[in-house]
Rosetta silent file (secondary structure, phi, psi, omega in degrees, C-alpha in Angstrom):
SEQUENCE: MTSLATGLMFLFFVTIVASLNTSSANIWEQDGCFKVGHTRTIKIPGCVEFDITTNACRGFCVSYSVPSTEDSLRINPKQTITSYGQCCNIMETEDVKVKVMCLEGP
SCORE:     score description
SCORE:     0.000 S_00000001
   1 L     0.000  130.382 -174.879  -88.076   51.582   11.537 S_00000001
   2 L   -75.463  172.329  173.960  -88.441   54.661   13.726 S_00000001
   3 H   -90.727    7.891  159.487  -90.460   54.439   16.940 S_00000001
   4 H   -76.668  -53.306  164.779  -93.160   56.395   15.662 S_00000001
   5 H   -43.283  -38.082  165.807  -93.824   54.084   12.684 S_00000001
   6 H   -67.386  -52.183 -168.638  -93.644   51.013   15.378 S_00000001
   7 H   -55.310  -38.738  176.774  -96.044   52.894   17.603 S_00000001
   8 H   -65.268  -30.871  172.864  -98.297   53.556   14.651 S_00000001
   9 H   -57.716  -68.751 -172.381  -97.977   49.573   13.661 S_00000001
  10 H   -50.472  -35.461  174.777  -98.818   48.681   17.271 S_00000001
  11 H   -64.991  -39.091 -166.665 -101.819   51.103   17.443 S_00000001
  12 H   -86.692  -36.084  164.780 -103.083   49.967   14.084 S_00000001
  13 H   -56.938  -57.106  171.895 -102.488   46.067   15.192 S_00000001
  14 H   -71.528   -7.666  162.050 -104.546   46.658   18.404 S_00000001
  15 H   -69.630  -47.550  178.230 -107.262   48.466   16.356 S_00000001
  16 H   -79.918  -47.375  172.602 -107.871   45.333   14.234 S_00000001
  17 H   -48.921  -66.450  168.789 -107.847   42.896   16.986 S_00000001
  18 H   -36.436  -66.358  166.337 -110.304   45.052   18.929 S_00000001
  19 H   -37.021  -48.444  166.406 -112.640   45.050   15.951 S_00000001
  20 H   -39.040  -62.883 -171.739 -112.102   41.570   15.408 S_00000001
  21 H   -66.635  -37.001  179.566 -113.237   40.754   18.988 S_00000001
  22 H   -78.110  -19.474 -173.012 -116.143   42.919   19.101 S_00000001
  23 H   -54.701  -50.835 -155.473 -117.544   41.737   15.517 S_00000001
  24 L   -92.214   18.471  173.508 -117.488   38.129   16.694 S_00000001
  25 L   -94.804  158.519 -176.461 -119.355   38.664   20.081 S_00000001
  26 L   -74.542  159.137 -164.492 -122.988   37.880   20.695 S_00000001
  27 L   -79.497  -11.626  165.761 -125.056   41.019   20.572 S_00000001
  28 L   -81.918  -14.870  171.147 -125.853   40.779   24.373 S_00000001
  29 L   -68.797  -23.259 -174.085 -122.119   40.719   25.134 S_00000001
  30 L   -97.136  172.324 -170.540 -122.099   44.484   24.075 S_00000001
  31 L   -56.290   94.410  177.234 -123.040   47.521   26.282 S_00000001
  32 L   140.641 -169.308 -179.602 -126.914   47.795   26.722 S_00000001
  33 E  -116.573  126.976 -168.001 -130.071   45.502   26.632 S_00000001
  34 E  -131.427  144.670 -178.315 -131.231   43.724   23.682 S_00000001
  35 E   -80.103  110.243 -167.311 -134.404   41.511   22.949 S_00000001
  36 E  -130.817  151.820  164.153 -133.336   37.860   21.962 S_00000001
  37 E   -68.317  149.494 -173.407 -135.300   34.659   21.374 S_00000001
  38 E  -132.685   77.738 -164.210 -135.505   32.182   24.116 S_00000001
  39 E   -84.310  145.041  179.929 -136.665   28.703   22.972 S_00000001
  40 E  -149.386  173.095  175.834 -137.171   26.151   25.584 S_00000001
  41 E   -99.612  131.932  171.916 -139.272   22.774   25.671 S_00000001
  42 E   -99.025  148.230 -170.385 -142.710   22.486   27.099 S_00000001
  43 L  -128.536   97.005  165.580 -143.659   18.964   28.773 S_00000001
  44 L  -105.792  124.655 -169.752 -147.373   18.595   29.780 S_00000001
  45 L   -67.745  124.420  177.816 -148.170   15.332   31.090 S_00000001
  46 L    97.116   25.194 -163.412 -150.391   13.379   28.664 S_00000001
  47 E  -152.149  156.698 -176.597 -149.706   15.894   25.713 S_00000001
  48 L   -82.254  119.384 -166.382 -147.092   15.813   22.863 S_00000001
  49 L   -87.512  158.103  179.332 -144.058   17.821   24.263 S_00000001
  50 E  -156.136  174.719 -166.851 -142.934   20.856   22.015 S_00000001
  51 E  -112.756  137.645  154.899 -140.451   23.829   21.618 S_00000001
  52 E  -134.042  147.850  169.715 -141.668   27.475   21.901 S_00000001
  53 E  -103.270  133.779 -179.216 -139.728   30.533   21.366 S_00000001
  54 E  -130.196  164.557  171.261 -140.627   33.882   23.720 S_00000001
  55 E   -65.783  154.704  169.460 -138.766   37.180   23.858 S_00000001
  56 E  -160.275  140.307 -165.979 -136.086   37.595   26.570 S_00000001
  57 E   -82.354  114.957  169.530 -133.936   40.317   27.762 S_00000001
  58 E  -112.156  151.175  165.150 -130.010   40.015   27.481 S_00000001
  59 E   143.441  178.778  179.160 -127.418   42.489   28.354 S_00000001
  60 L   -93.385  141.295  171.901 -125.378   44.317   30.524 S_00000001
  61 L   -89.083  144.983  164.229 -126.656   46.501   33.535 S_00000001
  62 E   -85.148  124.580  162.218 -125.141   50.015   34.412 S_00000001
  63 E  -135.816  159.812  160.413 -124.757   49.970   38.201 S_00000001
  64 E  -171.969  160.399  172.538 -122.663   51.964   40.550 S_00000001
  65 E  -119.679  152.568 -176.354 -122.533   53.346   44.100 S_00000001
  66 E  -127.752  170.999  155.595 -121.916   56.624   45.499 S_00000001
  67 E   -64.870  147.587 -165.054 -121.444   58.177   48.842 S_00000001
  68 L   -84.673  146.630  175.502 -125.163   59.266   50.023 S_00000001
  69 L   -75.154  169.731 -170.760 -125.885   62.852   49.876 S_00000001
  70 L   -70.252  -20.366  175.397 -126.613   64.790   52.768 S_00000001
  71 L   -73.659  -38.611 -179.562 -130.544   64.625   52.293 S_00000001
  72 H   -69.881  -37.740  168.724 -130.268   61.054   52.094 S_00000001
  73 H   -73.447    1.970  177.593 -128.484   60.604   55.169 S_00000001
  74 H   -81.230  -33.114  173.039 -130.747   63.019   57.155 S_00000001
  75 H   -71.760  -49.014 -179.039 -133.614   60.173   56.028 S_00000001
  76 L  -129.609  114.673  179.253 -131.710   57.382   56.836 S_00000001
  77 L   -66.599  -32.275 -166.273 -128.438   57.923   58.853 S_00000001
  78 L   -96.786   -9.895  164.745 -127.117   54.363   58.239 S_00000001
  79 L   -69.349   83.580  179.486 -127.461   54.589   54.350 S_00000001
  80 L   -83.102  -10.073 -176.623 -123.823   55.716   53.856 S_00000001
  81 E  -126.668  129.611  156.969 -123.752   54.399   50.137 S_00000001
  82 E  -106.196  111.651 -142.515 -126.104   54.848   47.709 S_00000001
  83 E  -133.033  142.848 -177.297 -126.349   52.712   44.788 S_00000001
  84 E  -121.082  149.922  178.120 -128.017   52.934   41.345 S_00000001
  85 E  -146.534  159.306  177.319 -128.938   50.469   38.741 S_00000001
  86 E  -141.793  101.796  170.349 -130.431   49.940   35.325 S_00000001
  87 L  -104.957  165.297 -163.154 -131.106   46.513   34.227 S_00000001
  88 L   -74.613  148.644  170.443 -132.883   44.822   31.320 S_00000001
  89 L  -169.167  136.869  174.421 -136.695   44.388   31.712 S_00000001
  90 L   -64.973  107.234 -176.667 -139.669   43.594   29.214 S_00000001
  91 L   -98.103   25.410  173.711 -141.757   46.350   29.323 S_00000001
  92 L  -134.331  135.239  169.136 -144.507   45.018   26.860 S_00000001
  93 L  -120.289  150.789  179.468 -146.344   41.634   26.750 S_00000001
  94 L  -142.306  134.314  172.438 -148.077   39.561   24.008 S_00000001
  95 L   -64.421  136.537  170.107 -150.049   36.331   24.379 S_00000001
  96 L  -120.194  135.751 -166.086 -148.458   33.410   22.344 S_00000001
  97 L  -123.365  140.680  176.533 -151.049   30.942   21.450 S_00000001
  98 L  -140.810  148.348  171.256 -150.147   27.290   20.548 S_00000001
  99 L   -68.463  132.714  172.126 -152.190   24.263   19.492 S_00000001
 100 L  -119.345  109.847  170.190 -151.232   21.605   22.276 S_00000001
 101 L   -71.780  115.864  170.415 -151.836   17.732   21.073 S_00000001
 102 E  -124.176 -176.445 -178.397 -152.986   15.734   24.026 S_00000001
 103 L   -63.040  -50.646  162.600 -154.349   12.315   24.657 S_00000001
 104 L   -77.546   14.691  161.888 -158.037   13.658   25.090 S_00000001
 105 L   110.614  171.152 -171.213 -157.729   16.052   22.291 S_00000001
 106 L   -66.043    0.000    0.000 -156.425   19.612   21.545 S_00000001
């Protein structure tokens, strides 16, 4: 087998392994921010406990730091590094109504 053929087989193998790894990952383990369901148990004294699912954000935040610009240093000479970050954030809300069964009535 030539070195070119060996190199191509290796590249093919790496591509297959990488694609298998990506396809089995949870969506929030990929770059970006994703809306996912988050279920939790609600316990209120004197009432029947219940589960509720609400929206949550999961994902990776893009962030980095760079040396501050001259303009930034004029405003704040001690800020030698400027950081930038983009994180997941829910931008809209909606009410979730639930009927809670309690000893004294719903």
